Structures are given as C-alpha cells and as structure tokens.
mmCIF file of C-alpha atoms in Angstrom:
data_model
loop_
_atom_site.group_PDB
_atom_site.id
_atom_site.type_symbol
_atom_site.label_atom_id
_atom_site.label_comp_id
_atom_site.label_asym_id
_atom_site.label_seq_id
_atom_site.Cartn_x
_atom_site.Cartn_y
_atom_site.Cartn_z
ATOM 1 C CA MET H 1 102.276 110.691 69.182
ATOM 2 C CA GLY H 2 100.378 110.799 65.918
ATOM 3 C CA LEU H 3 98.517 113.778 64.479
ATOM 4 C CA LEU H 4 95.122 112.540 65.723
ATOM 5 C CA GLU H 5 96.421 111.982 69.255
ATOM 6 C CA ASP H 6 98.139 115.379 69.285
ATOM 7 C CA THR H 7 94.969 117.105 68.086
ATOM 8 C CA ALA H 8 92.771 115.264 70.571
ATOM 9 C CA ASN H 9 95.021 116.142 73.489
ATOM 10 C CA GLU H 10 95.217 119.785 72.441
ATOM 11 C CA ILE H 11 91.429 120.094 72.216
ATOM 12 C CA LEU H 12 90.459 117.973 75.210
ATOM 13 C CA ALA H 13 92.826 119.807 77.536
ATOM 14 C CA GLY H 14 90.559 122.867 77.180
ATOM 15 C CA GLU H 15 87.818 123.844 79.592
ATOM 16 C CA ASP H 16 84.924 123.409 77.125
ATOM 17 C CA PRO H 17 86.152 121.249 74.253
ATOM 18 C CA TRP H 18 82.859 120.167 72.655
ATOM 19 C CA ARG H 19 82.645 122.935 70.033
ATOM 20 C CA ALA H 20 86.225 122.335 68.897
ATOM 21 C CA LEU H 21 85.658 118.580 68.794
ATOM 22 C CA GLU H 22 82.586 118.988 66.620
ATOM 23 C CA ASP H 23 84.135 121.606 64.354
ATOM 24 C CA SER H 24 87.035 119.262 63.681
ATOM 25 C CA GLY H 25 84.739 116.297 62.999
ATOM 26 C CA LEU H 26 86.098 114.256 65.893
ATOM 27 C CA THR H 27 82.713 113.615 67.557
ATOM 28 C CA LEU H 28 81.862 111.080 64.861
ATOM 29 C CA ALA H 29 85.275 109.550 64.208
ATOM 30 C CA GLY H 30 85.020 105.895 63.297
ATOM 31 C CA VAL H 31 81.548 106.436 61.789
ATOM 32 C CA PRO H 32 81.403 105.999 57.980
ATOM 33 C CA GLU H 33 81.186 109.217 55.963
ATOM 34 C CA GLU H 34 78.077 107.997 54.124
ATOM 35 C CA ALA H 35 76.365 107.794 57.535
ATOM 36 C CA GLY H 36 77.256 111.357 58.421
ATOM 37 C CA GLY H 37 80.498 110.518 60.203
ATOM 38 C CA SER H 38 84.102 111.488 59.657
ATOM 39 C CA GLY H 39 85.341 108.081 58.563
ATOM 40 C CA GLY H 40 88.250 106.315 60.173
ATOM 41 C CA ASP H 41 88.059 103.187 62.263
ATOM 42 C CA LEU H 42 87.672 101.963 65.809
ATOM 43 C CA ALA H 43 91.342 102.588 66.570
ATOM 44 C CA ASP H 44 90.796 106.281 65.779
ATOM 45 C CA ALA H 45 87.772 106.418 68.061
ATOM 46 C CA ALA H 46 89.787 104.677 70.789
ATOM 47 C CA THR H 47 92.558 107.275 70.480
ATOM 48 C CA LEU H 48 90.004 110.012 71.144
ATOM 49 C CA LEU H 49 88.382 108.211 74.060
ATOM 50 C CA CYS H 50 91.721 107.516 75.704
ATOM 51 C CA ALA H 51 92.587 111.211 75.473
ATOM 52 C CA ALA H 52 89.164 112.116 76.883
ATOM 53 C CA GLY H 53 89.803 109.827 79.839
ATOM 54 C CA TYR H 54 93.285 111.244 80.359
ATOM 55 C CA HIS H 55 91.944 114.799 80.538
ATOM 56 C CA ALA H 56 88.767 113.804 82.452
ATOM 57 C CA ALA H 57 86.874 115.740 79.805
ATOM 58 C CA GLY H 58 83.268 116.505 80.683
ATOM 59 C CA VAL H 59 81.767 115.848 77.245
ATOM 60 C CA PRO H 60 79.486 113.096 75.833
ATOM 61 C CA LEU H 61 82.113 111.922 73.365
ATOM 62 C CA ALA H 62 81.774 108.176 74.027
ATOM 63 C CA GLU H 63 77.984 108.405 73.864
ATOM 64 C CA THR H 64 78.010 110.338 70.567
ATOM 65 C CA LEU H 65 80.465 107.882 69.012
ATOM 66 C CA LEU H 66 78.353 104.905 70.142
ATOM 67 C CA ALA H 67 75.123 106.484 68.906
ATOM 68 C CA GLY H 68 76.635 107.435 65.555
ATOM 69 C CA ARG H 69 77.952 103.935 65.022
ATOM 70 C CA LEU H 70 74.570 102.403 65.924
ATOM 71 C CA LEU H 71 72.747 104.708 63.513
ATOM 72 C CA ALA H 72 75.193 103.729 60.772
ATOM 73 C CA ASP H 73 74.455 100.053 61.453
ATOM 74 C CA ALA H 74 70.758 100.817 60.947
ATOM 75 C CA GLY H 75 71.428 102.736 57.746
ATOM 76 C CA LEU H 76 70.563 106.083 59.324
ATOM 77 C CA ARG H 77 72.640 109.258 59.189
ATOM 78 C CA ALA H 78 73.912 110.840 62.371
ATOM 79 C CA ALA H 79 72.831 114.435 62.871
ATOM 80 C CA PRO H 80 75.231 117.067 64.257
ATOM 81 C CA GLY H 81 75.302 117.728 67.968
ATOM 82 C CA PRO H 82 75.785 115.643 71.088
ATOM 83 C CA LEU H 83 73.986 112.301 71.084
ATOM 84 C CA THR H 84 73.342 109.593 73.587
ATOM 85 C CA VAL H 85 72.174 106.031 73.211
ATOM 86 C CA MET H 86 69.909 103.862 75.345
ATOM 87 C CA SER H 87 68.408 100.401 75.138
ATOM 88 C CA GLY H 88 65.907 98.394 77.077
ATOM 89 C CA ALA H 89 62.341 97.178 76.985
ATOM 90 C CA VAL H 90 60.773 99.290 74.258
ATOM 91 C CA GLU H 91 57.194 99.134 73.037
ATOM 92 C CA ALA H 92 57.064 100.293 69.429
ATOM 93 C CA ALA H 93 53.549 100.795 68.103
ATOM 94 C CA GLU H 94 52.962 102.298 64.694
ATOM 95 C CA SER H 95 50.875 105.329 63.878
ATOM 96 C CA ARG H 96 50.554 106.595 60.300
ATOM 97 C CA GLY H 97 53.698 104.716 59.350
ATOM 98 C CA VAL H 98 55.775 106.200 62.193
ATOM 99 C CA PRO H 99 57.030 104.125 65.172
ATOM 100 C CA VAL H 100 55.645 105.450 68.435
ATOM 101 C CA LEU H 101 57.892 104.499 71.349
ATOM 102 C CA SER H 102 57.257 103.848 75.023
ATOM 103 C CA GLY H 103 59.743 102.716 77.622
ATOM 104 C CA THR H 104 61.743 103.635 80.705
ATOM 105 C CA PHE H 105 65.538 103.898 80.679
ATOM 106 C CA ARG H 106 67.690 104.286 83.786
ATOM 107 C CA ARG H 107 70.881 106.283 84.194
ATOM 108 C CA VAL H 108 71.239 107.343 80.573
ATOM 109 C CA PRO H 109 74.509 109.283 80.147
ATOM 110 C CA TRP H 110 74.091 112.933 79.173
ATOM 111 C CA ALA H 111 70.393 112.609 78.207
ATOM 112 C CA ARG H 112 69.645 116.179 79.318
ATOM 113 C CA SER H 113 72.428 117.519 77.069
ATOM 114 C CA ALA H 114 71.771 115.432 73.964
ATOM 115 C CA ARG H 115 70.352 116.976 70.812
ATOM 116 C CA SER H 116 68.907 113.553 69.932
ATOM 117 C CA LEU H 117 68.243 110.349 71.861
ATOM 118 C CA VAL H 118 69.086 107.176 69.951
ATOM 119 C CA VAL H 119 66.903 104.289 71.131
ATOM 120 C CA LEU H 120 67.624 100.610 70.515
ATOM 121 C CA GLY H 121 64.827 98.119 71.130
ATOM 122 C CA ASP H 122 62.150 95.947 69.583
ATOM 123 C CA GLY H 123 64.411 95.294 66.598
ATOM 124 C CA ILE H 124 64.785 98.927 65.562
ATOM 125 C CA ALA H 125 67.070 101.884 66.101
ATOM 126 C CA ALA H 126 65.210 105.165 66.389
ATOM 127 C CA VAL H 127 65.984 108.835 66.819
ATOM 128 C CA VAL H 128 63.865 110.697 69.379
ATOM 129 C CA ASP H 129 63.660 114.377 70.248
ATOM 130 C CA PRO H 130 64.634 114.686 73.952
ATOM 131 C CA ALA H 131 62.141 117.534 74.322
ATOM 132 C CA ARG H 132 59.355 114.927 73.984
ATOM 133 C CA ALA H 133 60.762 112.710 76.740
ATOM 134 C CA ARG H 134 60.484 113.028 80.519
ATOM 135 C CA ILE H 135 63.996 113.347 81.863
ATOM 136 C CA ALA H 136 64.781 113.099 85.577
ATOM 137 C CA GLU H 137 68.283 114.402 86.164
ATOM 138 C CA GLY H 138 70.850 112.329 88.047
ATOM 139 C CA ALA H 139 74.627 112.045 88.207
ATOM 140 C CA ASN H 140 77.408 109.552 88.800
ATOM 141 C CA VAL H 141 80.083 109.962 91.467
ATOM 142 C CA ALA H 142 82.082 112.235 89.172
ATOM 143 C CA GLY H 143 79.082 114.516 88.643
ATOM 144 C CA GLU H 144 78.535 113.459 85.022
ATOM 145 C CA PRO H 145 74.849 113.408 83.977
ATOM 146 C CA ARG H 146 73.173 110.022 84.375
ATOM 147 C CA ASP H 147 69.490 110.671 83.794
ATOM 148 C CA ASP H 148 66.328 108.568 83.890
ATOM 149 C CA VAL H 149 64.340 108.879 80.660
ATOM 150 C CA VAL H 150 60.688 107.981 80.133
ATOM 151 C CA LEU H 151 59.109 107.788 76.674
ATOM 152 C CA SER H 152 55.311 107.695 76.679
ATOM 153 C CA GLY H 153 54.017 107.310 73.151
ATOM 154 C CA VAL H 154 56.753 109.450 71.607
ATOM 155 C CA PRO H 155 56.914 109.336 67.784
ATOM 156 C CA ALA H 156 60.367 108.637 66.387
ATOM 157 C CA GLU H 157 61.863 111.267 64.122
ATOM 158 C CA ARG H 158 63.545 108.495 62.163
ATOM 159 C CA ALA H 159 63.737 104.733 62.607
ATOM 160 C CA ALA H 160 64.997 101.629 60.830
ATOM 161 C CA PRO H 161 65.457 97.926 61.528
ATOM 162 C CA CYS H 162 68.748 97.226 63.297
ATOM 163 C CA ALA H 163 70.588 93.927 63.604
ATOM 164 C CA VAL H 164 72.497 95.103 66.684
ATOM 165 C CA ASP H 165 70.983 93.789 69.908
ATOM 166 C CA ALA H 166 71.206 95.091 73.472
ATOM 167 C CA ALA H 167 74.017 92.672 74.370
ATOM 168 C CA GLU H 168 76.182 93.902 71.493
ATOM 169 C CA LEU H 169 75.500 97.525 72.395
ATOM 170 C CA ARG H 170 76.535 96.778 75.994
ATOM 171 C CA ARG H 171 79.794 95.238 74.748
ATOM 172 C CA ARG H 172 80.548 98.290 72.645
ATOM 173 C CA ALA H 173 79.771 100.642 75.521
ATOM 174 C CA ALA H 174 81.863 98.564 77.936
ATOM 175 C CA LEU H 175 84.826 98.703 75.549
ATOM 176 C CA ALA H 176 84.427 102.479 75.251
ATOM 177 C CA ARG H 177 84.475 102.848 79.038
ATOM 178 C CA ALA H 178 87.469 100.503 79.283
ATOM 179 C CA VAL H 179 89.392 102.728 76.866
ATOM 180 C CA GLN H 180 88.465 105.819 78.882
ATOM 181 C CA LEU H 181 89.620 104.044 82.043
ATOM 182 C CA THR H 182 93.060 103.396 80.567
ATOM 183 C CA GLY H 183 93.409 107.086 79.731
ATOM 184 C CA ALA H 184 92.418 108.076 83.258
ATOM 185 C CA MET H 185 94.812 105.526 84.771
ATOM 186 C CA SER H 186 97.643 106.866 82.636
ATOM 187 C CA ARG H 187 96.985 110.361 84.016
ATOM 188 C CA ALA H 188 96.832 109.090 87.607
ATOM 189 C CA LEU H 189 100.215 107.399 87.121
ATOM 190 C CA GLU H 190 101.741 110.509 85.599
ATOM 191 C CA LEU H 191 100.478 112.753 88.407
ATOM 192 C CA SER H 192 101.681 110.327 91.075
ATOM 193 C CA VAL H 193 105.188 109.957 89.630
ATOM 194 C CA ARG H 194 105.513 113.734 89.292
ATOM 195 C CA TYR H 195 104.328 114.362 92.840
ATOM 196 C CA ALA H 196 106.635 111.715 94.286
ATOM 197 C CA GLY H 197 109.540 113.462 92.584
ATOM 198 C CA GLU H 198 108.576 116.930 93.846
ATOM 199 C CA ARG H 199 107.327 116.344 97.404
ATOM 200 C CA GLU H 200 110.171 116.156 99.899
ATOM 201 C CA GLN H 201 110.200 114.552 103.324
ATOM 202 C CA PHE H 202 113.186 114.148 105.628
ATOM 203 C CA GLY H 203 115.308 116.098 103.144
ATOM 204 C CA ARG H 204 114.662 114.068 99.995
ATOM 205 C CA PRO H 205 111.817 113.414 97.500
ATOM 206 C CA ILE H 206 109.344 110.820 98.762
ATOM 207 C CA GLY H 207 109.888 108.922 95.514
ATOM 208 C CA ARG H 208 113.285 107.849 96.859
ATOM 209 C CA PHE H 209 111.688 105.892 99.682
ATOM 210 C CA GLN H 210 111.367 102.219 98.882
ATOM 211 C CA ALA H 211 107.767 101.991 100.127
ATOM 212 C CA VAL H 212 106.670 104.753 97.736
ATOM 213 C CA GLN H 213 108.642 103.208 94.886
ATOM 214 C CA GLN H 214 106.835 99.939 95.559
ATOM 215 C CA MET H 215 103.452 101.684 95.348
ATOM 216 C CA LEU H 216 104.353 103.442 92.102
ATOM 217 C CA ALA H 217 105.569 100.185 90.580
ATOM 218 C CA GLU H 218 102.308 98.491 91.525
ATOM 219 C CA LEU H 219 100.308 101.386 90.061
ATOM 220 C CA ALA H 220 102.260 101.226 86.804
ATOM 221 C CA GLY H 221 101.772 97.458 86.621
ATOM 222 C CA GLU H 222 98.006 97.711 87.053
ATOM 223 C CA ALA H 223 97.708 100.433 84.417
ATOM 224 C CA THR H 224 99.901 98.533 81.963
ATOM 225 C CA VAL H 225 98.049 95.220 82.262
ATOM 226 C CA ALA H 226 94.724 96.966 81.728
ATOM 227 C CA ASP H 227 96.089 98.878 78.751
ATOM 228 C CA VAL H 228 97.376 95.709 77.073
ATOM 229 C CA ALA H 229 93.992 93.979 77.462
ATOM 230 C CA VAL H 230 92.095 97.012 76.157
ATOM 231 C CA ARG H 231 94.367 97.440 73.127
ATOM 232 C CA ALA H 232 93.830 93.763 72.266
ATOM 233 C CA ALA H 233 90.048 94.229 72.471
ATOM 234 C CA VAL H 234 90.159 97.331 70.249
ATOM 235 C CA ARG H 235 91.937 95.212 67.631
ATOM 236 C CA THR H 236 89.238 92.501 67.891
ATOM 237 C CA PRO H 237 86.017 94.272 68.924
ATOM 238 C CA GLY H 238 83.871 91.421 67.628
ATOM 239 C CA ASP H 239 85.449 88.966 70.085
ATOM 240 C CA PRO H 240 83.242 88.877 73.207
ATOM 241 C CA VAL H 241 86.010 87.212 75.221
ATOM 242 C CA ALA H 242 88.502 89.973 74.424
ATOM 243 C CA VAL H 243 86.008 92.708 75.308
ATOM 244 C CA ALA H 244 84.970 90.990 78.537
ATOM 245 C CA ALA H 245 88.608 90.523 79.567
ATOM 246 C CA ALA H 246 89.347 94.167 78.748
ATOM 247 C CA LYS H 247 86.500 95.608 80.832
ATOM 248 C CA ALA H 248 87.108 93.172 83.696
ATOM 249 C CA ASN H 249 90.804 94.110 83.798
ATOM 250 C CA ALA H 250 90.214 97.834 83.431
ATOM 251 C CA SER H 251 87.493 97.963 86.095
ATOM 252 C CA ARG H 252 89.532 95.925 88.561
ATOM 253 C CA ALA H 253 92.650 97.986 87.965
ATOM 254 C CA ALA H 254 90.732 101.265 88.288
ATOM 255 C CA GLY H 255 90.073 100.714 91.984
ATOM 256 C CA ALA H 256 93.675 99.766 92.721
ATOM 257 C CA VAL H 257 95.086 102.676 90.715
ATOM 258 C CA ALA H 258 92.823 105.226 92.414
ATOM 259 C CA ALA H 259 93.692 103.926 95.880
ATOM 260 C CA ILE H 260 97.454 103.930 95.275
ATOM 261 C CA ALA H 261 97.458 107.357 93.613
ATOM 262 C CA HIS H 262 95.719 108.887 96.629
ATOM 263 C CA GLN H 263 98.087 107.135 99.024
ATOM 264 C CA VAL H 264 101.043 108.667 97.207
ATOM 265 C CA HIS H 265 99.469 112.137 97.228
ATOM 266 C CA GLY H 266 98.371 112.015 100.841
ATOM 267 C CA ALA H 267 95.561 114.501 101.520
ATOM 268 C CA LEU H 268 96.356 116.783 98.573
ATOM 269 C CA GLY H 269 94.761 114.718 95.840
ATOM 270 C CA VAL H 270 91.230 114.914 97.217
ATOM 271 C CA THR H 271 90.775 118.671 97.074
ATOM 272 C CA GLU H 272 88.247 120.110 94.615
ATOM 273 C CA GLU H 273 90.773 121.836 92.367
ATOM 274 C CA HIS H 274 93.315 119.004 92.173
ATOM 275 C CA PRO H 275 93.462 117.144 88.819
ATOM 276 C CA LEU H 276 93.827 113.789 90.582
ATOM 277 C CA ARG H 277 90.366 114.193 92.094
ATOM 278 C CA ARG H 278 88.784 114.658 88.648
ATOM 279 C CA VAL H 279 90.563 111.572 87.351
ATOM 280 C CA THR H 280 89.879 109.214 90.231
ATOM 281 C CA LEU H 281 86.208 110.196 90.536
ATOM 282 C CA ARG H 282 85.837 109.031 86.952
ATOM 283 C CA LEU H 283 87.776 105.856 87.650
ATOM 284 C CA TRP H 284 85.337 104.990 90.440
ATOM 285 C CA SER H 285 82.338 105.875 88.253
ATOM 286 C CA TRP H 286 83.353 104.255 84.987
ATOM 287 C CA ARG H 287 84.501 100.989 86.585
ATOM 288 C CA ASP H 288 80.853 100.173 87.368
ATOM 289 C CA GLU H 289 79.215 101.460 84.194
ATOM 290 C CA TYR H 290 78.158 98.830 81.617
ATOM 291 C CA GLY H 291 79.263 96.118 84.003
ATOM 292 C CA ASP H 292 81.938 96.062 86.699
ATOM 293 C CA GLU H 293 84.781 93.547 86.959
ATOM 294 C CA THR H 294 82.562 90.978 88.668
ATOM 295 C CA ALA H 295 79.878 91.129 85.989
ATOM 296 C CA TRP H 296 82.372 90.706 83.158
ATOM 297 C CA ALA H 297 84.269 87.973 85.028
ATOM 298 C CA ASP H 298 80.950 86.133 85.307
ATOM 299 C CA ASP H 299 80.482 86.503 81.550
ATOM 300 C CA LEU H 300 83.965 85.131 80.953
ATOM 301 C CA GLY H 301 83.291 82.240 83.288
ATOM 302 C CA ALA H 302 80.106 81.365 81.428
ATOM 303 C CA VAL H 303 81.944 81.381 78.090
ATOM 304 C CA LEU H 304 84.705 79.167 79.501
ATOM 305 C CA ALA H 305 82.214 76.750 81.022
ATOM 306 C CA ALA H 306 80.490 76.362 77.660
ATOM 307 C CA ALA H 307 83.686 76.009 75.626
ATOM 308 C CA PRO H 308 84.643 72.486 74.421
ATOM 309 C CA ASP H 309 88.307 73.255 75.239
ATOM 310 C CA PRO H 310 88.563 75.986 77.927
ATOM 311 C CA TRP H 311 92.371 75.783 78.037
ATOM 312 C CA ALA H 312 92.647 76.584 74.346
ATOM 313 C CA LEU H 313 90.263 79.496 74.804
ATOM 314 C CA VAL H 314 92.236 80.954 77.716
ATOM 315 C CA THR H 315 95.651 80.557 76.122
ATOM 316 C CA GLY H 316 94.640 81.260 72.528
ATOM 317 C CA THR H 317 96.316 78.073 71.356
#
C-alpha cells in the first residue's frame, strides 16, 4: 500500500475519524489548492473513498469531496468543515446583488451535519448556511443521514456561474458511491474468507467444504469485476459510458456480495456489533443511491442505441 492508503486506513479505522481527516487535509483531496483544497487528483480521492467504504466509516467524506470539487469548478473556495451537495429545481431570484434561493431537495446526504450546503441549479453553484434551511431528518438503511431540505428565499453566502449540470454531478456522485461499494465489498470478502477458515463444522473449517468454497469464489469474482470497472472509470471520469458501466456493475455486485457473505456467516453476521452488518447495510444502501444497476443499465442502453457503431463502443475497438 502507498502512504496515502496507509494513512487513510489508519484514520478511518477509528471510531470518530472526521477530525483527523480534516486535520490531515484529506477531506478535500483532489480539490485544487487555489480552491481551498489539498491538491492531488481523482485517484487520490478514490483511494480515500475506497478506504471509507472498507471501514464503513460514518463520515460525509464523499459529499465533502464532491462539494469541494463543484465549488472549484465554479471558481469558489471550499470552506473548512463537512459539506454536502444537492441539485434540483432551484429558483434563484436576486436581491441587492445576492442570489436568493428557493427549492426542495430530497434525501440529501448528511445535510443536518454539514457546515455549508452547496447548491447546484439555475446555472449557478451557491453556498448556503444550513441554519437558514428547513431540514427534515431521514436515514438510509445503514442509518446514515438522508435529509429533506427546503430553501424558501434563502440568500446565498456565495455564488458563481457553474458549467457543471445536474447530470454531470449525478455521474460524479455515482462514481463516488461505486468506489465506496468496492471498498465495502473488499471488506465483506475478507471477513467471509476469515470466518470460513475459523468456523469449524464436522471437525474441519467450513472453508474446506466445496459448497462454501464455491460461494467464496463467486463472491471474489463479483467483487473483482466491479473493482476492475470502477478503476477504469476513475481513470476516465469524463467518459459517461465508463462511469455508467462502473456504477451498474458495482450496484449489481453489491447485492450478490452481501447475500453470499451472510450465507457464509450464517446468523452471526446480522448482529448489531458484527462488522459484516455495518458493511452490508451500506452495500444495500449505496447500490441504490445516485441510480441503481437498472437505471445505469438503461443509460448504457440509450447510449448504445444512439451510437453509429454499438459494437465498437462496447468492445472499445
């Protein structure tokens, strides 16, 4: 492992890693320094997100990275503290030279915990104080905050025109979730292999039974295929086909990996304190967020249908 991966794993394995992440500048990795970030590139951000998924870390790291990158695209600096980002139908009036925003946003990750809300809509990116928004608290299956946010004539603290549209923001968010999914799947595989080697039945570890070996091989195959697709998308984040294939693969594999891991563990993996439970609850949550495998397969199908040579597009020839 490299230094960044080692550091990320050391920090994210802790109970409350946010302070250490921020102190080390990792919450804005991949965001240019002139925009308030720590520099680096998307591969660095992906390394952090994969580690966050592996440790099932309960922090808004993906949201802060996405918000910081969006602010940089709009020429705005990212402020310290946890951020989240949301887009949708936004009405932006102007009062005394300041955009005044109205709109409703559903299931915004970590809105209640964010120091600033970053809003994308009506051709601008804007920073809003969450204290001036109405926030109805919700949660996903894993218990992570997914809040409804209503802005009713809220003046933006800062705003600027932004060329990024809602579709591009969705692609970025989907890629971030796909990376987190690969980290979580890696942990599920590791836990399952370890358990199969430790748990004995009929005088030998269950991992020596062919049926269990078959399940572990299938689990490893699903995790590996998803990881390959996600790594390819991280290398080419501007390619909508690569990102769609990555999220479709990761979301589809997440369900299979969670099911197999629990089969291997029997009843043990579902208890509150077991690490497998924390990992698989996130697999089930993240597979649906920013589009599940069906939604992204539909997107891929539409691209293929519109391509002059679909075979060349599929095979990359």
